[in-house]
Tab-separated table of N, CA and C in Angstrom:
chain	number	residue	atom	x	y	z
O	7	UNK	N	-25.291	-4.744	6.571
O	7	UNK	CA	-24.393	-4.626	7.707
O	7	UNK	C	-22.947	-4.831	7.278
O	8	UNK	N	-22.948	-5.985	6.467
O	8	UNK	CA	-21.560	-5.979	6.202
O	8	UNK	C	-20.599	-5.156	5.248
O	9	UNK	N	-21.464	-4.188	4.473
O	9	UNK	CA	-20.960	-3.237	3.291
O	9	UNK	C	-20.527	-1.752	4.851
O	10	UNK	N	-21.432	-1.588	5.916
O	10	UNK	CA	-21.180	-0.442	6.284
O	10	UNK	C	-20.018	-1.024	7.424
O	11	UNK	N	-19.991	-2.114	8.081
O	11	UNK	CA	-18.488	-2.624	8.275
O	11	UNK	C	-17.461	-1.979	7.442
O	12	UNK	N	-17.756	-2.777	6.616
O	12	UNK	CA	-16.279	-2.713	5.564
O	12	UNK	C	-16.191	-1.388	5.154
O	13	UNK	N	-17.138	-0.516	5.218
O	13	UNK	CA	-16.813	1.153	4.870
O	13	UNK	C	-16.035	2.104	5.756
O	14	UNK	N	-16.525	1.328	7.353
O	14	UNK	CA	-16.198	1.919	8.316
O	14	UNK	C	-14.524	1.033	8.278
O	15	UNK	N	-14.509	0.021	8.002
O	15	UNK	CA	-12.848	-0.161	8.247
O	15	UNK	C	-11.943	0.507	7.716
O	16	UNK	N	-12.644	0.606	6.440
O	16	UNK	CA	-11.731	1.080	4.981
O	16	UNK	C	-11.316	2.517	5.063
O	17	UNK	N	-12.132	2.966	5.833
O	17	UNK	CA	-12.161	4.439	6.306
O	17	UNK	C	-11.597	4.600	7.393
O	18	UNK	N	-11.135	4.222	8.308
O	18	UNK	CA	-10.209	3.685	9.290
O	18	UNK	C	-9.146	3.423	8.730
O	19	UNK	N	-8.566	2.370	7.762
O	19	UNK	CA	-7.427	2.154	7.974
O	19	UNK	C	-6.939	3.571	6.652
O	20	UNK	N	-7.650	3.854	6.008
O	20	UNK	CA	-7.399	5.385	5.017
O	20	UNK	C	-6.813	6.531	5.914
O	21	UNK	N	-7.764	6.219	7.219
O	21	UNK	CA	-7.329	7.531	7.917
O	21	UNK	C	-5.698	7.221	8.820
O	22	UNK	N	-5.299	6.020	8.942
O	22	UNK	CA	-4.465	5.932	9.709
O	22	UNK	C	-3.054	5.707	8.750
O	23	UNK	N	-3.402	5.316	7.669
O	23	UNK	CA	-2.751	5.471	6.473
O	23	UNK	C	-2.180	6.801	5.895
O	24	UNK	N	-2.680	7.728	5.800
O	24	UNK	CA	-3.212	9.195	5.785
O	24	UNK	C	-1.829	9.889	6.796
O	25	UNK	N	-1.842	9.327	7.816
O	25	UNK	CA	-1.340	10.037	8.673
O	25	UNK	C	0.196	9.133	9.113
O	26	UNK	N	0.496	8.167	8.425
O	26	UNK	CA	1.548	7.369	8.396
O	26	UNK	C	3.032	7.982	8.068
O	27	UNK	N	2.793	8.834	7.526
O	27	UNK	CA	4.305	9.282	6.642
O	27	UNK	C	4.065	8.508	5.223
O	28	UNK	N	5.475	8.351	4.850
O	28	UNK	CA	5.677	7.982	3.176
O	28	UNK	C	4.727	6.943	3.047
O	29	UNK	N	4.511	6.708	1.899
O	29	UNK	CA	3.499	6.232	0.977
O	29	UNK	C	4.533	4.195	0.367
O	30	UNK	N	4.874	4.224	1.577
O	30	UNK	CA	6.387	2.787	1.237
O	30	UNK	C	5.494	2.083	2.031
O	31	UNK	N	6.302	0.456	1.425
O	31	UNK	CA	6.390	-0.722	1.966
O	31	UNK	C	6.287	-0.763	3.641
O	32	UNK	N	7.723	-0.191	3.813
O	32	UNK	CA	8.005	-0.191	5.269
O	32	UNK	C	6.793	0.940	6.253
O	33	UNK	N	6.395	1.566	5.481
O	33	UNK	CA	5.472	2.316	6.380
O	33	UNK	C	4.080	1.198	6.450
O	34	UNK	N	3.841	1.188	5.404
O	34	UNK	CA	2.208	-0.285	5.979
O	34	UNK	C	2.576	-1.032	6.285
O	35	UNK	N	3.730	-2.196	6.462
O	35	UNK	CA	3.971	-3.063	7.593
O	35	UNK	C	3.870	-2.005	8.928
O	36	UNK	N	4.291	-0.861	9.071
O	36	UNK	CA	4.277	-0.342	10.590
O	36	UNK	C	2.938	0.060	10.883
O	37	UNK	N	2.238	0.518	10.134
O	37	UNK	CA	1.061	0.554	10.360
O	37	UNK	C	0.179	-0.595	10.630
O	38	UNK	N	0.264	-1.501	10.310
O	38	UNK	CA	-0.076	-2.972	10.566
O	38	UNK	C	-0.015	-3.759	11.195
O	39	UNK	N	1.629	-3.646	11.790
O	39	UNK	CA	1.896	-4.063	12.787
O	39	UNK	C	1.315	-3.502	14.209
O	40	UNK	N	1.233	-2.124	14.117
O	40	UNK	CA	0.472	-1.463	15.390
O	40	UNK	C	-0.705	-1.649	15.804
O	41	UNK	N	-1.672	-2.069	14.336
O	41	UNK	CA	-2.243	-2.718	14.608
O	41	UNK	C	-2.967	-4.173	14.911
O	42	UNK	N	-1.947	-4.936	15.368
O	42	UNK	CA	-1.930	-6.047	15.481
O	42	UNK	C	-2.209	-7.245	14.642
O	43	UNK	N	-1.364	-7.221	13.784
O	43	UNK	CA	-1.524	-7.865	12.483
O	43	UNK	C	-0.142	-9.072	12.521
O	44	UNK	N	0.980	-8.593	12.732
O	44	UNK	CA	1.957	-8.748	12.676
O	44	UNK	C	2.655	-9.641	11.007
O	45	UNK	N	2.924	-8.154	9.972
O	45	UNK	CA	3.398	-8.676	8.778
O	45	UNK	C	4.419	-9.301	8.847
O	46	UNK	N	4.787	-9.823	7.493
O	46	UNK	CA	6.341	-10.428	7.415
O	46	UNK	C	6.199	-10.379	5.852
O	47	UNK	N	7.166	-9.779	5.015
O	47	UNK	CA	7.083	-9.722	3.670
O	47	UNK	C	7.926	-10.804	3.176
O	48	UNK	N	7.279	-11.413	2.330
O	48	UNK	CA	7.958	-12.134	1.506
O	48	UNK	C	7.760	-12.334	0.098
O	49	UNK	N	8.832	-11.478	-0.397
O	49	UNK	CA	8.754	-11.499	-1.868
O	49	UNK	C	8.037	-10.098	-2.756
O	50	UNK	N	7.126	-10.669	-3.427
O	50	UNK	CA	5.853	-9.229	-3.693
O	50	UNK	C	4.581	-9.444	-2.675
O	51	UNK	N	4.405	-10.026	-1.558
O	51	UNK	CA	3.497	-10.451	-0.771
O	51	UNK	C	3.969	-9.762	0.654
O	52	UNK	N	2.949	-9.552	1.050
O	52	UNK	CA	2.756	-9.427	2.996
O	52	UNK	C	1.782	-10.223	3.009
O	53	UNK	N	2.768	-11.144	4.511
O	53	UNK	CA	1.464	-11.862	4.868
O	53	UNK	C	1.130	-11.219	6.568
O	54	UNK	N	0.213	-11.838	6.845
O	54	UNK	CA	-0.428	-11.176	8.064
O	54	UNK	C	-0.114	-12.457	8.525
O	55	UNK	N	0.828	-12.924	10.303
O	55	UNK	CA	0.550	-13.799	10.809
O	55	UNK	C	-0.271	-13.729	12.233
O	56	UNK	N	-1.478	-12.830	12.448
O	56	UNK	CA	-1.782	-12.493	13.234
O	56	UNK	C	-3.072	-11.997	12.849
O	57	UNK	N	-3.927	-12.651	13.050
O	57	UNK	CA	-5.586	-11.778	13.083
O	57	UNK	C	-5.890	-10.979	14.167
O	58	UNK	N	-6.183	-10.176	14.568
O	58	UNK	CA	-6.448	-9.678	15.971
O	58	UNK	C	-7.792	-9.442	16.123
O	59	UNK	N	-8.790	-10.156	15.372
O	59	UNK	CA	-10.262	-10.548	15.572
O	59	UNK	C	-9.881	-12.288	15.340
O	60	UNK	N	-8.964	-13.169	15.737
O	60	UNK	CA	-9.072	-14.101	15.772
O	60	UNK	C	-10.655	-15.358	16.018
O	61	UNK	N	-10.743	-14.424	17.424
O	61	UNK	CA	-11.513	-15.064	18.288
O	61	UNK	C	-13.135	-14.962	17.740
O	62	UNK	N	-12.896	-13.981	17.552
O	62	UNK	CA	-14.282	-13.469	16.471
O	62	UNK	C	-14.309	-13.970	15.413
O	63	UNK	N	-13.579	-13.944	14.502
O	63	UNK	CA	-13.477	-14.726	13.414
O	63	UNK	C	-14.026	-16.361	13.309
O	64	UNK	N	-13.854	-16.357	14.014
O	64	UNK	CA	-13.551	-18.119	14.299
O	64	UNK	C	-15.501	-18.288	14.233
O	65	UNK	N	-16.470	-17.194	14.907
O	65	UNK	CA	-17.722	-17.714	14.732
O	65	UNK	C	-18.268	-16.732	13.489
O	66	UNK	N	-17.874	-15.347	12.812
O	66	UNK	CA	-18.350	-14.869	12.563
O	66	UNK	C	-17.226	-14.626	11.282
O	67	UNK	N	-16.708	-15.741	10.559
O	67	UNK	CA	-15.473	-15.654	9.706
O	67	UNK	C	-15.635	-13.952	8.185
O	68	UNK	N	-16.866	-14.651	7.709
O	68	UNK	CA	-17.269	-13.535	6.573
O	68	UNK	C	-17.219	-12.166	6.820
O	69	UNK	N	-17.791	-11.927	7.963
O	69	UNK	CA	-17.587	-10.192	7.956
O	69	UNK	C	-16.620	-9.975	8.425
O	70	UNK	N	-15.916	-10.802	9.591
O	70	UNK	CA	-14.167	-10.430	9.932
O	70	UNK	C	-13.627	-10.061	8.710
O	71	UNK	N	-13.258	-11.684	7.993
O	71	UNK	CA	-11.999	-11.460	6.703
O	71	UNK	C	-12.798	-10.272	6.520
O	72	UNK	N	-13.671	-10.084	5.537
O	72	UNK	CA	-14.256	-8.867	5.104
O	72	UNK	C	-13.554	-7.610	5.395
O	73	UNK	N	-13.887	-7.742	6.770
O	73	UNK	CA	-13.626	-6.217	7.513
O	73	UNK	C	-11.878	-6.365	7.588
O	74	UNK	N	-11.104	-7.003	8.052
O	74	UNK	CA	-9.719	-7.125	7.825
O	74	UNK	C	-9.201	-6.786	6.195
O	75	UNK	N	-9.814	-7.187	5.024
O	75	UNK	CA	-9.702	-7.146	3.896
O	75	UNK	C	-9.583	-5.207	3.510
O	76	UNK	N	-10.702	-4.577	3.844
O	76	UNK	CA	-11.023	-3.557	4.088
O	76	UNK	C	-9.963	-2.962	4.653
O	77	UNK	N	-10.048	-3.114	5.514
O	77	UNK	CA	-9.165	-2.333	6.489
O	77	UNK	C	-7.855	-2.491	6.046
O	78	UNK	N	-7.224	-3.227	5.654
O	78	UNK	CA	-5.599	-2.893	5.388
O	78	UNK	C	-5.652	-2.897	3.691
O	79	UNK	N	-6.879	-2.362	2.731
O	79	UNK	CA	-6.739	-1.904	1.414
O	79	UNK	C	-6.295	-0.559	1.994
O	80	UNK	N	-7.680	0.019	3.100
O	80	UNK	CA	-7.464	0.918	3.486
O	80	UNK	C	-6.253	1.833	3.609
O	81	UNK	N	-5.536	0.704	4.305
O	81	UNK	CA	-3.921	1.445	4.976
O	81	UNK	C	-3.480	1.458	3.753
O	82	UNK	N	-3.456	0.732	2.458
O	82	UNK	CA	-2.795	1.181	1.756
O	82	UNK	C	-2.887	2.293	0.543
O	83	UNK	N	-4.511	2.412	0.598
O	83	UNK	CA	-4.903	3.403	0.060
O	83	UNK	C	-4.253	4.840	0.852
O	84	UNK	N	-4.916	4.896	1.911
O	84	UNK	CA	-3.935	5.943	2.300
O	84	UNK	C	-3.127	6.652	2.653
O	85	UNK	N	-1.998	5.457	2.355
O	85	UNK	CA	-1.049	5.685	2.612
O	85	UNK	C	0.003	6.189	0.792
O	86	UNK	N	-0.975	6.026	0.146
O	86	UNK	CA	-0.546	5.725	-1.504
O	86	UNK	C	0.010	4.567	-2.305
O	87	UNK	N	0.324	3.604	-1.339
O	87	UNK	CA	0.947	2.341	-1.545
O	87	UNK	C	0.398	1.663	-2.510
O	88	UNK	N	1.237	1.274	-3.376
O	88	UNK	CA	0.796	0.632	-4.737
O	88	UNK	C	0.564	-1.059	-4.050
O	89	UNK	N	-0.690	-1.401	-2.765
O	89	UNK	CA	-1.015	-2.587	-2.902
O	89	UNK	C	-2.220	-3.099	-2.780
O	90	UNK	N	-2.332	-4.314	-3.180
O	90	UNK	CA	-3.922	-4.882	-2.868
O	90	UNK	C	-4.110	-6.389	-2.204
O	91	UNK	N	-5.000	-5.718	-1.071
O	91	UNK	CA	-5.449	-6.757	-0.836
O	91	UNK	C	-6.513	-7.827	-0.664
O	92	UNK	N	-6.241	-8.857	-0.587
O	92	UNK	CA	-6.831	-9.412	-0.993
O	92	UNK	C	-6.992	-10.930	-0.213
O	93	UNK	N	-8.265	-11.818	-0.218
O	93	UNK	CA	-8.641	-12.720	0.449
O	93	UNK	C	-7.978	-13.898	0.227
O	94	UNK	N	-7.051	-14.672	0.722
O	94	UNK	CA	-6.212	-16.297	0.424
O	94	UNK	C	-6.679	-16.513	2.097
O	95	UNK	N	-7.236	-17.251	2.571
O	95	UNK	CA	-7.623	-17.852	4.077
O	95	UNK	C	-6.111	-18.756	3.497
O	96	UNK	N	-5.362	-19.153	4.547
O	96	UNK	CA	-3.789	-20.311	4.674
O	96	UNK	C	-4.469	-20.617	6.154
O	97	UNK	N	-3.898	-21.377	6.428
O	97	UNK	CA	-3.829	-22.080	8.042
O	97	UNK	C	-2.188	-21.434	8.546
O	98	UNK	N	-3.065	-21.139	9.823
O	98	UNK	CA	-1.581	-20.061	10.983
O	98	UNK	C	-1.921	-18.580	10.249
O	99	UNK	N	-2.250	-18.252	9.387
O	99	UNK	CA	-1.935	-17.034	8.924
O	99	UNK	C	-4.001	-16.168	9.218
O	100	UNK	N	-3.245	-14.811	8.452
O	100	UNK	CA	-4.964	-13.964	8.730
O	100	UNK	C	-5.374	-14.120	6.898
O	101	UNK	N	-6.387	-13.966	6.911
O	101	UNK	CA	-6.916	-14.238	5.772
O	101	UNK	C	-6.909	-13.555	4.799
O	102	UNK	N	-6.224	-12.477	5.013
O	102	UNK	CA	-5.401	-11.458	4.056
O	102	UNK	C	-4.034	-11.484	3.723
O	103	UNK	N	-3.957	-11.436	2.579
O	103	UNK	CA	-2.674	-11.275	1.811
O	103	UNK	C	-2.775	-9.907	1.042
O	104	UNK	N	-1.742	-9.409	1.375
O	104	UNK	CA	-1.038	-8.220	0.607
O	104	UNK	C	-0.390	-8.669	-0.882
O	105	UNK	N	-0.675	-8.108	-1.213
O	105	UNK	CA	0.635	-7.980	-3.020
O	105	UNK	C	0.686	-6.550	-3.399
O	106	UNK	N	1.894	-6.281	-3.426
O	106	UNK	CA	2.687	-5.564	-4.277
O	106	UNK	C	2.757	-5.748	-5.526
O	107	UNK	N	1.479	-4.343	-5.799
O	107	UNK	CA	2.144	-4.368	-7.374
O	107	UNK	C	3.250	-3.921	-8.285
O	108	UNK	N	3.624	-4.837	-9.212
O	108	UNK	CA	4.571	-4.791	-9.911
O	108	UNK	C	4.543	-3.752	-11.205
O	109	UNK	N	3.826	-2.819	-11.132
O	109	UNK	CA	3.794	-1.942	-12.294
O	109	UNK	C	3.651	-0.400	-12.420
């Protein structure tokens, strides 16, 4: 269940990625933000201060992050964006972190 989640996100956020415009920074924060994420970059990092499966999360944490994880590789896959993301759980924040790669 949780691999065809995460296929179906990843494929979701590819497709909305896809259809974003340029392949930049500023385009996957907007994409992200629309979808209720709400980024804030700092540095080579986006952080997400906004889960919008919060509530869900909270009983069903593994396949959320999961599926959140997914889903905004997604956006950046298709959007071409040189980023990855990746799982850091912080307190206040979503359990995804973005990085920008440097190369």
């Amino acid at each position: 269940l949780g691999d065809a989640v995460d296929e179906a996100a990843a494929r979701t956020g590819r497709e909305l990625g896809a259809e974003a415009g340029p392949g930049d920074l500023a385009s996957f924060t907007r994409v992200l933000t629309e979808q209720g994420f709400e980024p804030r970059v700092e540095g080579e990092t986006v952080l997400l201060s906004n889960c919008p499966f919060d509530a869900l999360a909270k009983a069903h944490t593994a396949l959320v992050c999961g599926l959140n994880r997914a889903f905004v590789q997604g956006v950046a896959d298709g959007l071409g964006c040189d980023v990855t993301a990746c799982l850091e759980p912080e307190p206040g924040l979503c359990c995804v972190k973005a990085r920008v790669s440097s190369g």
